[in-house]
Amino acid sequence: MSDVANPSTPQSEVSESSISQSALSVTQRPRRLRRTEALRRMVRENTLRVEDLIYPLFVMEGEGQREEIPSMPDCYRYTLDLLLTEVQEVYGLGIGAIALFPLIPYDQKDNAGTESYNPNGLIPRAVRAIKQAVPKILVITDVALDPYSSEGHDGIVQDGKILNDETVAVLVKQALVQAEAGADFVAPSDMMDGRVGAIRKALDAEGWINVGILAYSAKYASAYYGPFRDALDSAPKFGDKKTYQMDAANAREAIKEVDLDIAEGADIVMVKPALAYLDIICQIKQHTNLPVAAYNVSGEYAMIKAAAAQGWIDEKKVILETLTSMKRAGADLILTYFAKEVALMLQ
Ligand code: PBG
């Protein structure tokens, strides 16, 4: 029986004679609204739009090269020249914002992440070049020490512990260098206490009142970040990130973190990862009037790519269903490595 049966065809004509005519009498038939694609589209509650997407991109030193990230098929680290071409292309597809992450050579890493606030470092150079080549695209820069840390942590390490306030002082310098380079938003992803307020205060004091803060407010200590750490060679050299990133079992604490970041001056709050935390996205959306972002992280990307490569799932359909679930949960914005693929699908 066709999905798009002509509504003028009485049910009896398409019924098989072996099936007895139903005497069922119901007032509501929800299936009436699912009968055709035009109808389903009309009553659809949430729609994934290319405008909702932020594309995370990996940049590395060098020229004329791109390297596929083994645990993230179809996702590359680009040298700056090739990154510009990619940014141009995705802007042409309607993607309005990118988030940048650097691969830092090991000899430039140290415990205090000093390369993170080098005004001529890879990220400031990338931001300047992108802003020159594609001025209208929004550039979001990550504020955290891990790509620059010899310890692979988001903060300065002393005696096996992560120092909070000393780290925030470095994050402030990093954010200022990124603002100076032309970043539209800085995105603290480190989970140190008080960093949003310290960064807001410093940006304002230096006159960067229009540089926004996209706060990784509810960022969980998650095993879903594995492929990203491969991409940046940034896995912790010891221990884990549980003394600063949130416990996966907590929900109320996410609201607390969001409240703090808003009080400290965040413009957009984020939940990360997304798929295993849809309930958190939903609660935060109901709690605040700020835009809510969700980070569809590397491990979520890798799972879909791996299953699709085996032929076990329909990749395109699973991508759209997954990202739509994030919108349905309440995400206004989605950071996703699928952004380009989705932009092509939505065209
Ligand atoms: C680091 C940072 C991480 C991600 C974004 N920023 C990794 C981590 O916290 O260990 C993960 C993104 C992803 O997995 O896609 N501050």
PDB file of N, CA, C and O and ligand atoms in Angstrom, residues 72 101 142 144 146-147 154 189-190 216 219 224-226 228-229 241 245 272 295-299 337, ligand 1:
ATOM      1  N   MET A  72      38.646   9.856  12.697  1.00  0.00           N
ATOM      2  CA  MET A  72      37.557  10.729  12.232  1.00  0.00           C
ATOM      3  C   MET A  72      37.559  10.784  10.704  1.00  0.00           C
ATOM      4  O   MET A  72      37.957  11.786  10.114  1.00  0.00           O
ATOM      5  N   PHE A 101      40.659  24.781  16.044  1.00  0.00           N
ATOM      6  CA  PHE A 101      41.479  24.038  17.000  1.00  0.00           C
ATOM      7  C   PHE A 101      42.857  23.783  16.383  1.00  0.00           C
ATOM      8  O   PHE A 101      42.940  23.332  15.241  1.00  0.00           O
ATOM      9  N   ASP A 142      38.911  28.566  20.518  1.00  0.00           N
ATOM     10  CA  ASP A 142      38.843  27.805  21.761  1.00  0.00           C
ATOM     11  C   ASP A 142      39.831  28.367  22.772  1.00  0.00           C
ATOM     12  O   ASP A 142      40.988  28.616  22.449  1.00  0.00           O
ATOM     13  N   ALA A 144      41.627  27.320  26.000  1.00  0.00           N
ATOM     14  CA  ALA A 144      41.985  26.210  26.891  1.00  0.00           C
ATOM     15  C   ALA A 144      43.450  25.904  26.631  1.00  0.00           C
ATOM     16  O   ALA A 144      43.979  26.218  25.563  1.00  0.00           O
ATOM     17  N   ASP A 146      44.931  22.769  26.741  1.00  0.00           N
ATOM     18  CA  ASP A 146      45.325  21.397  26.380  1.00  0.00           C
ATOM     19  C   ASP A 146      46.111  21.234  25.074  1.00  0.00           C
ATOM     20  O   ASP A 146      47.073  20.472  25.058  1.00  0.00           O
ATOM     21  N   PRO A 147      45.781  21.937  23.980  1.00  0.00           N
ATOM     22  CA  PRO A 147      46.611  21.711  22.780  1.00  0.00           C
ATOM     23  C   PRO A 147      48.050  22.225  22.961  1.00  0.00           C
ATOM     24  O   PRO A 147      48.941  21.843  22.208  1.00  0.00           O
ATOM     25  N   ASP A 154      44.023  20.819  30.638  1.00  0.00           N
ATOM     26  CA  ASP A 154      43.466  22.132  30.306  1.00  0.00           C
ATOM     27  C   ASP A 154      43.961  23.214  31.265  1.00  0.00           C
ATOM     28  O   ASP A 154      43.494  24.359  31.195  1.00  0.00           O
ATOM     29  N   SER A 189      36.793  26.371  27.028  1.00  0.00           N
ATOM     30  CA  SER A 189      36.381  24.962  27.073  1.00  0.00           C
ATOM     31  C   SER A 189      37.105  24.216  28.190  1.00  0.00           C
ATOM     32  O   SER A 189      37.132  22.997  28.206  1.00  0.00           O
ATOM     33  N   ASP A 190      37.692  24.976  29.102  1.00  0.00           N
ATOM     34  CA  ASP A 190      38.613  24.412  30.086  1.00  0.00           C
ATOM     35  C   ASP A 190      37.955  23.955  31.382  1.00  0.00           C
ATOM     36  O   ASP A 190      38.485  23.127  32.100  1.00  0.00           O
ATOM     37  N   TYR A 216      31.615  26.939  27.264  1.00  0.00           N
ATOM     38  CA  TYR A 216      31.389  25.512  27.470  1.00  0.00           C
ATOM     39  C   TYR A 216      30.976  25.406  28.938  1.00  0.00           C
ATOM     40  O   TYR A 216      31.807  25.214  29.820  1.00  0.00           O
ATOM     41  N   LYS A 219      30.296  21.074  30.551  1.00  0.00           N
ATOM     42  CA  LYS A 219      31.205  20.203  29.810  1.00  0.00           C
ATOM     43  C   LYS A 219      31.572  19.022  30.698  1.00  0.00           C
ATOM     44  O   LYS A 219      32.107  19.196  31.791  1.00  0.00           O
ATOM     45  N   TYR A 224      33.911  10.370  25.085  1.00  0.00           N
ATOM     46  CA  TYR A 224      33.582  10.690  23.686  1.00  0.00           C
ATOM     47  C   TYR A 224      34.560  11.685  23.048  1.00  0.00           C
ATOM     48  O   TYR A 224      34.414  12.017  21.883  1.00  0.00           O
ATOM     49  N   TYR A 225      35.529  12.189  23.819  1.00  0.00           N
ATOM     50  CA  TYR A 225      36.494  13.141  23.242  1.00  0.00           C
ATOM     51  C   TYR A 225      37.720  12.441  22.651  1.00  0.00           C
ATOM     52  O   TYR A 225      38.621  13.117  22.144  1.00  0.00           O
ATOM     53  N   GLY A 226      37.767  11.111  22.733  1.00  0.00           N
ATOM     54  CA  GLY A 226      38.959  10.381  22.304  1.00  0.00           C
ATOM     55  C   GLY A 226      39.505  10.761  20.932  1.00  0.00           C
ATOM     56  O   GLY A 226      40.675  11.131  20.802  1.00  0.00           O
ATOM     57  N   PHE A 228      39.112  13.410  19.101  1.00  0.00           N
ATOM     58  CA  PHE A 228      39.587  14.801  19.090  1.00  0.00           C
ATOM     59  C   PHE A 228      41.007  14.874  19.660  1.00  0.00           C
ATOM     60  O   PHE A 228      41.872  15.581  19.136  1.00  0.00           O
ATOM     61  N   ARG A 229      41.248  14.126  20.725  1.00  0.00           N
ATOM     62  CA  ARG A 229      42.593  14.147  21.334  1.00  0.00           C
ATOM     63  C   ARG A 229      43.611  13.493  20.404  1.00  0.00           C
ATOM     64  O   ARG A 229      44.780  13.875  20.412  1.00  0.00           O
ATOM     65  N   LYS A 241      40.409  14.056  33.396  1.00  0.00           N
ATOM     66  CA  LYS A 241      40.007  15.459  33.555  1.00  0.00           C
ATOM     67  C   LYS A 241      38.862  15.617  34.557  1.00  0.00           C
ATOM     68  O   LYS A 241      38.156  16.614  34.555  1.00  0.00           O
ATOM     69  N   GLN A 245      36.351  18.793  34.616  1.00  0.00           N
ATOM     70  CA  GLN A 245      35.151  18.562  33.812  1.00  0.00           C
ATOM     71  C   GLN A 245      34.111  17.830  34.668  1.00  0.00           C
ATOM     72  O   GLN A 245      34.450  17.157  35.639  1.00  0.00           O
ATOM     73  N   LYS A 272      28.125  19.813  26.364  1.00  0.00           N
ATOM     74  CA  LYS A 272      29.068  18.980  25.621  1.00  0.00           C
ATOM     75  C   LYS A 272      29.439  17.761  26.439  1.00  0.00           C
ATOM     76  O   LYS A 272      29.764  17.925  27.608  1.00  0.00           O
ATOM     77  N   TYR A 295      27.469  20.512  21.521  1.00  0.00           N
ATOM     78  CA  TYR A 295      28.654  20.060  20.776  1.00  0.00           C
ATOM     79  C   TYR A 295      28.517  18.565  20.482  1.00  0.00           C
ATOM     80  O   TYR A 295      28.634  17.741  21.376  1.00  0.00           O
ATOM     81  N   ASN A 296      28.244  18.275  19.216  1.00  0.00           N
ATOM     82  CA  ASN A 296      28.200  16.902  18.715  1.00  0.00           C
ATOM     83  C   ASN A 296      29.672  16.478  18.537  1.00  0.00           C
ATOM     84  O   ASN A 296      30.274  16.753  17.517  1.00  0.00           O
ATOM     85  N   VAL A 297      30.221  15.841  19.559  1.00  0.00           N
ATOM     86  CA  VAL A 297      31.682  15.709  19.654  1.00  0.00           C
ATOM     87  C   VAL A 297      32.271  14.594  18.781  1.00  0.00           C
ATOM     88  O   VAL A 297      31.533  13.810  18.160  1.00  0.00           O
ATOM     89  N   SER A 298      33.594  14.540  18.820  1.00  0.00           N
ATOM     90  CA  SER A 298      34.342  13.650  17.926  1.00  0.00           C
ATOM     91  C   SER A 298      33.932  12.187  18.046  1.00  0.00           C
ATOM     92  O   SER A 298      33.827  11.484  17.035  1.00  0.00           O
ATOM     93  N   GLY A 299      33.701  11.715  19.273  1.00  0.00           N
ATOM     94  CA  GLY A 299      33.336  10.308  19.452  1.00  0.00           C
ATOM     95  C   GLY A 299      31.966   9.993  18.874  1.00  0.00           C
ATOM     96  O   GLY A 299      31.718   8.894  18.373  1.00  0.00           O
ATOM     97  N   TYR A 337      31.113  18.102  13.284  1.00  0.00           N
ATOM     98  CA  TYR A 337      32.028  17.777  12.188  1.00  0.00           C
ATOM     99  C   TYR A 337      31.252  17.366  10.936  1.00  0.00           C
ATOM    100  O   TYR A 337      31.828  17.222   9.876  1.00  0.00           O
TER     101      TYR A 337
HETATM  102  C1  PBG B   1      39.684  20.901  25.020  1.00  0.00           C
HETATM  103  C2  PBG B   1      38.593  20.473  24.133  1.00  0.00           C
HETATM  104  C3  PBG B   1      38.203  19.144  23.945  1.00  0.00           C
HETATM  105  C4  PBG B   1      37.211  19.163  22.975  1.00  0.00           C
HETATM  106  C5  PBG B   1      36.998  20.491  22.601  1.00  0.00           C
HETATM  107  N1  PBG B   1      37.863  21.295  23.351  1.00  0.00           N
HETATM  108  C6  PBG B   1      38.752  17.895  24.503  1.00  0.00           C
HETATM  109  C7  PBG B   1      38.867  17.716  25.938  1.00  0.00           C
HETATM  110  O1  PBG B   1      38.268  18.445  26.746  1.00  0.00           O
HETATM  111  O2  PBG B   1      39.608  16.823  26.333  1.00  0.00           O
HETATM  112  C8  PBG B   1      36.547  17.936  22.453  1.00  0.00           C
HETATM  113  C9  PBG B   1      35.819  18.060  21.174  1.00  0.00           C
HETATM  114  C10 PBG B   1      35.470  16.768  20.554  1.00  0.00           C
HETATM  115  O3  PBG B   1      35.658  15.659  21.115  1.00  0.00           O
HETATM  116  O4  PBG B   1      34.970  16.827  19.425  1.00  0.00           O
HETATM  117  N2  PBG B   1      39.543  21.914  25.874  1.00  0.00           N
END
